[in-house]
mmCIF file of C-alpha atoms in Angstrom:
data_model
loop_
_atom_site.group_PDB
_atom_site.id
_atom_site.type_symbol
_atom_site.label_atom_id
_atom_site.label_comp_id
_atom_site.label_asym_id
_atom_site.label_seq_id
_atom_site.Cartn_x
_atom_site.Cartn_y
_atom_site.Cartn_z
ATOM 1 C CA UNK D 1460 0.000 0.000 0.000
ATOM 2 C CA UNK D 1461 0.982 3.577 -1.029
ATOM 3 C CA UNK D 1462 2.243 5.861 1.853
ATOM 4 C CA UNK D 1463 0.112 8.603 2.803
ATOM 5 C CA UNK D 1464 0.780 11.415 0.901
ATOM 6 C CA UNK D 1465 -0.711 14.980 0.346
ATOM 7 C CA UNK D 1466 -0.150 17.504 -2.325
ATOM 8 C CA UNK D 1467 -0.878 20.505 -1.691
ATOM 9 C CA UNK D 1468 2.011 22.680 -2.602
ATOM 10 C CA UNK D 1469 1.480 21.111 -6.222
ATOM 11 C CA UNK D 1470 -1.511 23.489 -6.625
ATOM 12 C CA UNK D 1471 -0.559 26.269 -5.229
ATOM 13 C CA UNK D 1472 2.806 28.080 -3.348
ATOM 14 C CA UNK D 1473 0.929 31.013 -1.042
ATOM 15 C CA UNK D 1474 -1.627 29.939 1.921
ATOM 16 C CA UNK D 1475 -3.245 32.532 4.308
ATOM 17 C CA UNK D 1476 -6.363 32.283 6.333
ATOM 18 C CA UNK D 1477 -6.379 28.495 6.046
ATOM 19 C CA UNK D 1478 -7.352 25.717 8.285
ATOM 20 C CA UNK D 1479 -5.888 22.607 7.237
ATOM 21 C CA UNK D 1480 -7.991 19.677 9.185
ATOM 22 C CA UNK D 1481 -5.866 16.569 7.957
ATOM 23 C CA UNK D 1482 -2.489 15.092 8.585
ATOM 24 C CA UNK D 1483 0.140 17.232 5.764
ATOM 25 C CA UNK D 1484 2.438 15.358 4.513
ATOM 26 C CA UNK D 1485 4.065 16.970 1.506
ATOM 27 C CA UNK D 1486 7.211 15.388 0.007
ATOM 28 C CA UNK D 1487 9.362 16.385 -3.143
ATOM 29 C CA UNK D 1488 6.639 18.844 -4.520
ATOM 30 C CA UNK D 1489 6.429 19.568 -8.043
ATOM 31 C CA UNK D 1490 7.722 22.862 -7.573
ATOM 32 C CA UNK D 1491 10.222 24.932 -9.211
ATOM 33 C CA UNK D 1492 13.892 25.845 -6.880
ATOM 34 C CA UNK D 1493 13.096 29.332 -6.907
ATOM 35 C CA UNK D 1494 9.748 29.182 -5.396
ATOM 36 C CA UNK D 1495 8.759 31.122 -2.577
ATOM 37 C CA UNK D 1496 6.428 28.968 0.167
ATOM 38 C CA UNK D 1497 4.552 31.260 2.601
ATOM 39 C CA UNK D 1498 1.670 30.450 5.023
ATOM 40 C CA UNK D 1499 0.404 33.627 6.592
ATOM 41 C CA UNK D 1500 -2.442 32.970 9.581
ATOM 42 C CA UNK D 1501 -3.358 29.239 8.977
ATOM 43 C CA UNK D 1502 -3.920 26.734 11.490
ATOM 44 C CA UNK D 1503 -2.600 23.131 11.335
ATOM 45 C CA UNK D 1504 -4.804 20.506 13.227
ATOM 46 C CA UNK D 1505 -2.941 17.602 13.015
ATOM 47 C CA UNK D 1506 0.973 16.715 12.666
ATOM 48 C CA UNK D 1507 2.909 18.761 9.407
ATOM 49 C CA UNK D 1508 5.786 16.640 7.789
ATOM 50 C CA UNK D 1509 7.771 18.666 5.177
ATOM 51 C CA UNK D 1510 10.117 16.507 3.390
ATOM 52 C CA UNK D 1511 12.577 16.828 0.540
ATOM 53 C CA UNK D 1512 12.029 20.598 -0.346
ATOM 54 C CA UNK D 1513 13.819 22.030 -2.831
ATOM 55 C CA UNK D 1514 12.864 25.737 -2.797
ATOM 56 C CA UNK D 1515 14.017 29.620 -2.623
ATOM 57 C CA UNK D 1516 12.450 30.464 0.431
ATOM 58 C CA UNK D 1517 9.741 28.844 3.122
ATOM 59 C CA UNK D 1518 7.513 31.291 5.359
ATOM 60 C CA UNK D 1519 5.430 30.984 8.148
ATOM 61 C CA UNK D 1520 3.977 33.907 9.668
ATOM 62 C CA UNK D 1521 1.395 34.113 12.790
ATOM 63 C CA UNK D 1522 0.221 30.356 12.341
ATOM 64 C CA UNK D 1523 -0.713 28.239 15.041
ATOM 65 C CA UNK D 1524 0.404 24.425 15.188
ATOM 66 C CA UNK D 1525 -1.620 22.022 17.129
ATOM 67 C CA UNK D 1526 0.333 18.971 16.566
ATOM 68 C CA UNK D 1527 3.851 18.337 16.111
ATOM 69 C CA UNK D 1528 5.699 19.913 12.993
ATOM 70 C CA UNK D 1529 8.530 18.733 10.949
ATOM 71 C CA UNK D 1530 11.275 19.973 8.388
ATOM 72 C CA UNK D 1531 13.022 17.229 7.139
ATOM 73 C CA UNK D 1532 15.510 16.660 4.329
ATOM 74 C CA UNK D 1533 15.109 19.888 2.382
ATOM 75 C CA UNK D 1534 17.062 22.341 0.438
ATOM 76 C CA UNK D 1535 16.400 26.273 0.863
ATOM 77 C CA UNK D 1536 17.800 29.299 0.839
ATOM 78 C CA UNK D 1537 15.987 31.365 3.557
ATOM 79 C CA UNK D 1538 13.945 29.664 6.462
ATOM 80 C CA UNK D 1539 11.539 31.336 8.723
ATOM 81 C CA UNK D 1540 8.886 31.318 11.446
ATOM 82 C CA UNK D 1541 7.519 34.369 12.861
ATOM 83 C CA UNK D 1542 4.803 34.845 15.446
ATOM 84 C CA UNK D 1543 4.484 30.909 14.938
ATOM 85 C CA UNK D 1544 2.538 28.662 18.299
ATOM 86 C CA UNK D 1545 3.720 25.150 18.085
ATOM 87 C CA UNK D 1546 1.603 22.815 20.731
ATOM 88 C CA UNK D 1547 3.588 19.999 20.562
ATOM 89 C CA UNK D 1548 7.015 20.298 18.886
ATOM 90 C CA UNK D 1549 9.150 21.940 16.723
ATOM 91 C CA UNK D 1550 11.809 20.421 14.364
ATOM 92 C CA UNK D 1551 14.490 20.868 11.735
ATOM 93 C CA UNK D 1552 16.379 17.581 10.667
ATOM 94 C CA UNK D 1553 18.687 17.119 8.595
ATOM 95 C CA UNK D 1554 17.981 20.073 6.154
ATOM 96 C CA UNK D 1555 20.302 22.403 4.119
ATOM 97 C CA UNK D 1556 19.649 26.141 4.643
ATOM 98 C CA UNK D 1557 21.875 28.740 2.587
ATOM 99 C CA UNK D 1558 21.503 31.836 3.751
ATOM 100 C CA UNK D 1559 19.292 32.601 6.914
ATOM 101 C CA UNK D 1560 16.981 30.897 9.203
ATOM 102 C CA UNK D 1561 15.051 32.950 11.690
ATOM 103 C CA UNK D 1562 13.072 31.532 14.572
ATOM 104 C CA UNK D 1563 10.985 34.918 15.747
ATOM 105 C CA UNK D 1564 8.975 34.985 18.264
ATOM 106 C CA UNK D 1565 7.766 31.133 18.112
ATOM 107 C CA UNK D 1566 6.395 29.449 21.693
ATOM 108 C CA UNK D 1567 6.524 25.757 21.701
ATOM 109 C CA UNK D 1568 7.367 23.232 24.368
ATOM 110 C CA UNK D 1569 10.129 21.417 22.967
ATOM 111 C CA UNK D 1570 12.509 22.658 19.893
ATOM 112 C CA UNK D 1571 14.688 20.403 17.985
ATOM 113 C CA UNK D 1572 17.250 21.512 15.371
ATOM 114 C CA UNK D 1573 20.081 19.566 13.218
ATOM 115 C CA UNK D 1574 21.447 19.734 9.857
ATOM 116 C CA UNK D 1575 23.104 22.609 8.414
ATOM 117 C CA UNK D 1576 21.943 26.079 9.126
ATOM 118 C CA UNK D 1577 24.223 29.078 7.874
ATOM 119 C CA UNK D 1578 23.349 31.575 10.137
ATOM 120 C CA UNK D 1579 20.775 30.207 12.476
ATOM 121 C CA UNK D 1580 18.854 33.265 14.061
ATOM 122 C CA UNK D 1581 16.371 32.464 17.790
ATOM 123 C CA UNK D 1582 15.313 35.475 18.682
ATOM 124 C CA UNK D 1583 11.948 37.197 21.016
ATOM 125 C CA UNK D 1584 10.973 33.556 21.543
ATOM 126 C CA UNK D 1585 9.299 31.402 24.334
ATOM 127 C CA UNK D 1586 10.768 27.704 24.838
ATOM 128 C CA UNK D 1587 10.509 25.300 27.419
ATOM 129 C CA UNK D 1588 13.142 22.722 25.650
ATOM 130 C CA UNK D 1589 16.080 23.613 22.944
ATOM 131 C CA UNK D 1590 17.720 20.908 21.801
ATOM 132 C CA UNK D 1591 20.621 21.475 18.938
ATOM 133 C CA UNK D 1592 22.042 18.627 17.441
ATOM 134 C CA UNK D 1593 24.701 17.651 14.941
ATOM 135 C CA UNK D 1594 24.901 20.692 13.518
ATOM 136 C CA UNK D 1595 27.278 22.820 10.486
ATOM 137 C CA UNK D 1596 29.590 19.446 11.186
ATOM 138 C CA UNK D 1597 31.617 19.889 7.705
ATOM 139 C CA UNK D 1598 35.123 22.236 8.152
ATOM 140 C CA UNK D 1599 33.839 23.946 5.494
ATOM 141 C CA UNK D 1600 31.247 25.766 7.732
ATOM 142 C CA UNK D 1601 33.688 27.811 9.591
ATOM 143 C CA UNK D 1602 31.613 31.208 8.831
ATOM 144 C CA UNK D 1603 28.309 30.212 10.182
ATOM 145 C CA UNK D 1604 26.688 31.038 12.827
ATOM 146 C CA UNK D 1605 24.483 30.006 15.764
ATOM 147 C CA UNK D 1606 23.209 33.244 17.532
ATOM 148 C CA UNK D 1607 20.728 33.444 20.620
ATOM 149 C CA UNK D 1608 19.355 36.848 20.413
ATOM 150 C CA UNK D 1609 17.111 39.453 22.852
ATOM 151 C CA UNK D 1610 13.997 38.700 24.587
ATOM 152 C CA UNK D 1611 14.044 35.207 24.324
ATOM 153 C CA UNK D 1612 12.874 33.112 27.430
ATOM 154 C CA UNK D 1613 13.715 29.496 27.150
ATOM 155 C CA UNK D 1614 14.270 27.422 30.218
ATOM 156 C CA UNK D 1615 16.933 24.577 28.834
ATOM 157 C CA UNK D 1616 19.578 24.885 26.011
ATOM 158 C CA UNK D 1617 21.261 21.660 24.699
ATOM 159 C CA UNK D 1618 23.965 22.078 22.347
ATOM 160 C CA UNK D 1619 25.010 18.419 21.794
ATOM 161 C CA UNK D 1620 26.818 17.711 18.878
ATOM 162 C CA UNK D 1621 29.225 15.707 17.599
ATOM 163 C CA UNK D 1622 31.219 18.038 15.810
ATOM 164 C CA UNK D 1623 30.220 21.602 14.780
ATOM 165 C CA UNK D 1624 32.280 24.560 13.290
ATOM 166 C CA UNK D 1625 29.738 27.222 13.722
ATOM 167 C CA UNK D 1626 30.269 30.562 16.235
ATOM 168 C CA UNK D 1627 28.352 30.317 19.103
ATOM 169 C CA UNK D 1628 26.847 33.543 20.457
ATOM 170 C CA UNK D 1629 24.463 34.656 23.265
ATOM 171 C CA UNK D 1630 23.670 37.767 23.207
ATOM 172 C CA UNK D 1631 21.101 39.385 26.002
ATOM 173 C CA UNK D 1632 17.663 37.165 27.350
ATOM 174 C CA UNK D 1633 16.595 35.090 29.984
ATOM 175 C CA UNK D 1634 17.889 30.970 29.932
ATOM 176 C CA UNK D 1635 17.260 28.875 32.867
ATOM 177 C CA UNK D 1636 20.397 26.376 31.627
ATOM 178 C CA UNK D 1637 22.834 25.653 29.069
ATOM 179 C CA UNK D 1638 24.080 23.077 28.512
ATOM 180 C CA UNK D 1639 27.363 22.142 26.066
ATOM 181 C CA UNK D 1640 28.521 19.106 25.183
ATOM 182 C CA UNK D 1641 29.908 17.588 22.122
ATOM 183 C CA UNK D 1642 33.520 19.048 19.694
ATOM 184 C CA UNK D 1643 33.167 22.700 19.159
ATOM 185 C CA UNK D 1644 35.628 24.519 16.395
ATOM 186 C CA UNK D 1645 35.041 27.923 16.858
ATOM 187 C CA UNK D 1646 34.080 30.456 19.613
ATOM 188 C CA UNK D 1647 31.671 30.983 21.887
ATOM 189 C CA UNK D 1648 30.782 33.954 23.575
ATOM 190 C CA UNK D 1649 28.019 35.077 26.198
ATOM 191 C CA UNK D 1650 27.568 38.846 25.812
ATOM 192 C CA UNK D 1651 24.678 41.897 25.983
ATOM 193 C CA UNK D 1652 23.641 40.719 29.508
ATOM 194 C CA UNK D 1653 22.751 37.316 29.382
ATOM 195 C CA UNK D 1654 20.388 36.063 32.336
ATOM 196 C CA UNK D 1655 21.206 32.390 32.972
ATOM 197 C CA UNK D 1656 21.134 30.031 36.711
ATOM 198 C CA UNK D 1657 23.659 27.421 35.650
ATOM 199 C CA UNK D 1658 26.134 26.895 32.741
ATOM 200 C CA UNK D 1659 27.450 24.304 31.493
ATOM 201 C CA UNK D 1660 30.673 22.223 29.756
ATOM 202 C CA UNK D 1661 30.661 19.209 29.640
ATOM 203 C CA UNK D 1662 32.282 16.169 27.837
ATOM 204 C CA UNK D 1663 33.356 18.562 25.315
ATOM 205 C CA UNK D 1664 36.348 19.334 23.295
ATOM 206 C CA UNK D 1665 36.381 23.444 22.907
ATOM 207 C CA UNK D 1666 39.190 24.178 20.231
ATOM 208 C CA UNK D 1667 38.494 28.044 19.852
ATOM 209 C CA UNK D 1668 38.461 30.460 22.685
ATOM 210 C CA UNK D 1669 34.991 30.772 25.362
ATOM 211 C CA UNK D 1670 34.525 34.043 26.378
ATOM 212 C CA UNK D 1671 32.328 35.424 29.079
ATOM 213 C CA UNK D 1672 31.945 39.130 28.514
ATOM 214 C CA UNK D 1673 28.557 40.471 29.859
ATOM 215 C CA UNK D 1674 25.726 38.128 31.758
ATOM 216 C CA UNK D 1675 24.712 37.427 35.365
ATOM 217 C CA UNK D 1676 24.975 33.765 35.955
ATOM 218 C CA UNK D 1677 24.530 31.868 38.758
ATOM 219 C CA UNK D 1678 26.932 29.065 38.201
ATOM 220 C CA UNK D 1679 28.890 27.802 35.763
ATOM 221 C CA UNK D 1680 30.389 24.871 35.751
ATOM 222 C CA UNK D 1681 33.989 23.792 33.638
ATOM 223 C CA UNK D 1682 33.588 19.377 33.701
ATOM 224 C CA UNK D 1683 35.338 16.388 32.483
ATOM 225 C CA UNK D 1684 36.228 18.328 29.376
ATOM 226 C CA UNK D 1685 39.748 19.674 27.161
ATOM 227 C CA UNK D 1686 39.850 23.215 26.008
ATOM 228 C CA UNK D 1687 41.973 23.784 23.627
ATOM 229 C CA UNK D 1688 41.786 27.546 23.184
ATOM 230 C CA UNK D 1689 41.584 30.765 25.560
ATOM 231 C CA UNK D 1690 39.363 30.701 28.439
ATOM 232 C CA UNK D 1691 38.200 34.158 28.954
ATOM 233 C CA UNK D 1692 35.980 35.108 32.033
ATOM 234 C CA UNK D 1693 36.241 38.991 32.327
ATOM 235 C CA UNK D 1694 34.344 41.771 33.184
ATOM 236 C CA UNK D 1695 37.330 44.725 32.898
ATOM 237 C CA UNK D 1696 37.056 46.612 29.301
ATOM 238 C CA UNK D 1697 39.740 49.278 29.701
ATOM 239 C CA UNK D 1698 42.861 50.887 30.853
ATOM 240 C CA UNK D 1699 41.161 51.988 34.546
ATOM 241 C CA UNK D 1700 40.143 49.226 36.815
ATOM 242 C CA UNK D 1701 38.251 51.498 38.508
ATOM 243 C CA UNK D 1702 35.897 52.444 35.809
ATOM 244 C CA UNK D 1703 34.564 48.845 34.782
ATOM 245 C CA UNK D 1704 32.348 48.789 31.089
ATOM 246 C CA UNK D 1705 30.763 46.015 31.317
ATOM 247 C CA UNK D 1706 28.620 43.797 33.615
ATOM 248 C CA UNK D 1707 29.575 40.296 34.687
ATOM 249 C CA UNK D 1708 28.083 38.600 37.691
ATOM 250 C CA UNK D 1709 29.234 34.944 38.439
ATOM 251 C CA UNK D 1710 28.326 33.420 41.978
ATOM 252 C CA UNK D 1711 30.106 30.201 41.623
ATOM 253 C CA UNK D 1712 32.159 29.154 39.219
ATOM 254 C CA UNK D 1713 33.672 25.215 39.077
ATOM 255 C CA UNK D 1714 36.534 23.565 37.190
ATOM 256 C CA UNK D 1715 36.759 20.025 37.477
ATOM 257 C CA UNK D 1716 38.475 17.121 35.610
ATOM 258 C CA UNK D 1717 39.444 18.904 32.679
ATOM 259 C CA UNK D 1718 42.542 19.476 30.549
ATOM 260 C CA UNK D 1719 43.340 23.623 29.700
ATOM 261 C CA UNK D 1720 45.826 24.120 26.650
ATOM 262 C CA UNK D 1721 46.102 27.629 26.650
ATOM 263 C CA UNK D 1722 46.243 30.670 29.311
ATOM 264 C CA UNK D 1723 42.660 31.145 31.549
ATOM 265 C CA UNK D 1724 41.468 34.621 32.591
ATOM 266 C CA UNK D 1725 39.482 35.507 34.919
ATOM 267 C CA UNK D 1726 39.208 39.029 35.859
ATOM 268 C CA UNK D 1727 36.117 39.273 37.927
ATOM 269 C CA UNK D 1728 35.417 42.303 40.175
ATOM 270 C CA UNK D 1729 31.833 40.783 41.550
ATOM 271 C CA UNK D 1730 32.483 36.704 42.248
ATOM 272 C CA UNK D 1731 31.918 35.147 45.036
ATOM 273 C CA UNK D 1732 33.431 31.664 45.045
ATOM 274 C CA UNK D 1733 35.953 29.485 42.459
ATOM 275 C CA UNK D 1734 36.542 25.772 42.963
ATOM 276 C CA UNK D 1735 39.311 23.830 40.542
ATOM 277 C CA UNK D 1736 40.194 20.259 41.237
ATOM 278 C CA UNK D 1737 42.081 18.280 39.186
ATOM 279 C CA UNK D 1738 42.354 20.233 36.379
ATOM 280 C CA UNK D 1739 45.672 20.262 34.303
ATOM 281 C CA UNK D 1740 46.581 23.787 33.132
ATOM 282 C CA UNK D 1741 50.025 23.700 30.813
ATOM 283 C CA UNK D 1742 50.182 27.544 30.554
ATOM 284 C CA UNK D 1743 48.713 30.050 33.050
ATOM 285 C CA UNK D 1744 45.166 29.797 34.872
ATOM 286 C CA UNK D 1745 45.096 33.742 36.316
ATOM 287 C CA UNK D 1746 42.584 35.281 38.648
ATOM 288 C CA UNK D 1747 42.503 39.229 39.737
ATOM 289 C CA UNK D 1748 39.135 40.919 41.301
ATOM 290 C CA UNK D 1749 40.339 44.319 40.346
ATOM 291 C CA UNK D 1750 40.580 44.966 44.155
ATOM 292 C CA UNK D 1751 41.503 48.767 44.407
ATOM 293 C CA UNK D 1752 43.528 49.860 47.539
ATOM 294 C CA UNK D 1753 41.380 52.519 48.266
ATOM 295 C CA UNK D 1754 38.499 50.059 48.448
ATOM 296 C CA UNK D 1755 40.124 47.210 50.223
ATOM 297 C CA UNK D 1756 37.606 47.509 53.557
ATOM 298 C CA UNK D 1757 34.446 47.604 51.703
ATOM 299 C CA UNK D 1758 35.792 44.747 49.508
ATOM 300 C CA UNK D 1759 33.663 41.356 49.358
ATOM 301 C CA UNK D 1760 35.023 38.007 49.962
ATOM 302 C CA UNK D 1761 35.932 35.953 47.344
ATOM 303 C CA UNK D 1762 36.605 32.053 48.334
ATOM 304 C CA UNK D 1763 39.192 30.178 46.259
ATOM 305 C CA UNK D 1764 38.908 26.312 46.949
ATOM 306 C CA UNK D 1765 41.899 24.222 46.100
ATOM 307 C CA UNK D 1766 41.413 20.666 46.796
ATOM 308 C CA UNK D 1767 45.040 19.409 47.567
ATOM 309 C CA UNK D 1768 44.563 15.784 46.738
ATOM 310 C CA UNK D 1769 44.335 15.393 42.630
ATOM 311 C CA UNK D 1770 44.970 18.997 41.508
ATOM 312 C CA UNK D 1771 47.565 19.705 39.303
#
């Protein structure tokens, strides 16, 4: 028997207003590679599978998903989803995007991405779950990008993949965790005030520099992983320690079990406590408060644990 298949986008390429009541399940179209796809205010009722586009550009404005929806398998040049509800779930597998895909202002539960994304945009958006998988793997994806913009309020990132060449940016909104773990080739960098409980790195191999430059964070934990590039924790942005430029708050911050190749900085005038155990630093792990004479007595306290047995 014949799998289940609809075919809708081989009548037409532009959909607003509609309510689509049955299961959509469009694969390899009969459409032309510089089509444009746009739904404008349609609602989905029951699951959307995508499969094996080969377009210019796919759309999705103020539409409301009631079961899960998928992207799977598809070539296009720009991707996006803007005052989108998803019910269920969100995903992009395995997919080939160009250019730009923009993720505006989308709730959903859970959020599921992998494939290869040039510059993958998440921006004014409300998510319970992020999960990114294998993601820009190939060396030849050293320019793209994976940016977390302003406004969003998602409660877990997971950035889990095997290998991925892409920078890595957060820049400003609210994240319960975040989670790393997987081969990263390029940088990553938490800037524009970044709101986040607990950070994590783990089981990872970092090869570019990490750089904490603006945030408030409540832990952030360093774990069982090899960092093969800078470490850069630092809130000073100037020639006068006094006069600081930018904000970064860390309560706690833990290194544990890993392996750092090159120099660690952290310059850190509000911190309140800094663990390492068994951590193997071959050039220089460095750590100044900014601590101004003048300010000595009003200065905080700033415990520095130092396990003796196992550190290195």
């Amino acid at each position: 028997m014949a799998k289940y298949q609809t075919n809708i986008l081989d009548e037409k390429t532009g959909f607003k207003g509609e309510v689509f009541e049955q299961f959509i399940y469009e694969r390899s179209p009969k459409i032309e590679t510089n089509d444009i796809v746009s739904f404008h205010e349609c609602t989905f009722k029951l699951p959307v599978v995508l499969e094996k586009l080969n377009i210019k550009e796919l759309s999705f404005t103020n539409c409301k998903f009631e079961k899960e929806f998928n992207l799977i398998e598809s070539e296009i040049s720009i991707i996006g989803f803007t005052d989108c509800k998803f019910k269920v779930e969100f995903r992009l597998v395995s997919n080939r995007c160009s250019a730009y895909t923009i993720i505006r202002k989308i709730s959903t539960p859970k959020a599921r991405i992998k494939g290869n994304y040039q510059n993958l945009q998440i921006v004014s958006s409300t998510i319970k779950e992020f999960r990114i998988g294998d993601i820009n793997s190939d060396s030849t994806k050293k320019d793209s990008k994976i940016e977390f913009l302003a406004e969003n309020n998602i409660k877990k990132v997971r950035i889990e993949p095997y290998s991925t060449y892409s920078h890595i940016s957060f820049k400003g909104s609210v994240y319960k965790e975040i989670h790393f773990e997987g081969t990263f080739h390029n940088r990553i960098v938490f800037e524009k005030k970044v709101r986040c409980n607990q950070v994590f790195f783990e089981s990872s191999i970092c090869n570019y520099r990490i750089d904490f430059e603006e945030g408030n964070f409540e832990t952030i934990y360093f774990y069982r992983s090899n960092f093969n590039g800078l470490v850069y924790i630092n809130d000073f942005d100037g020639d006068n320690v006094v006069d600081f430029s930018r904000e970064l708050l860390i309560e706690k911050l833990w290194l544990h079990s890993c392996t750092f190749d090159k120099d660690v900085t952290v310059g850190l005038s509000k911190i309140n406590y800094i663990t390492l155990s068994n951590n193997n630093f071959k050039q220089i792990f460095s750590f100044n408060n900014y601590l101004v004479r003048d300010k000595l007595k009003d200065a905080d306290t700033v415990i520095v644990a130092l396990p003796l047995l196992g550190h290195r």
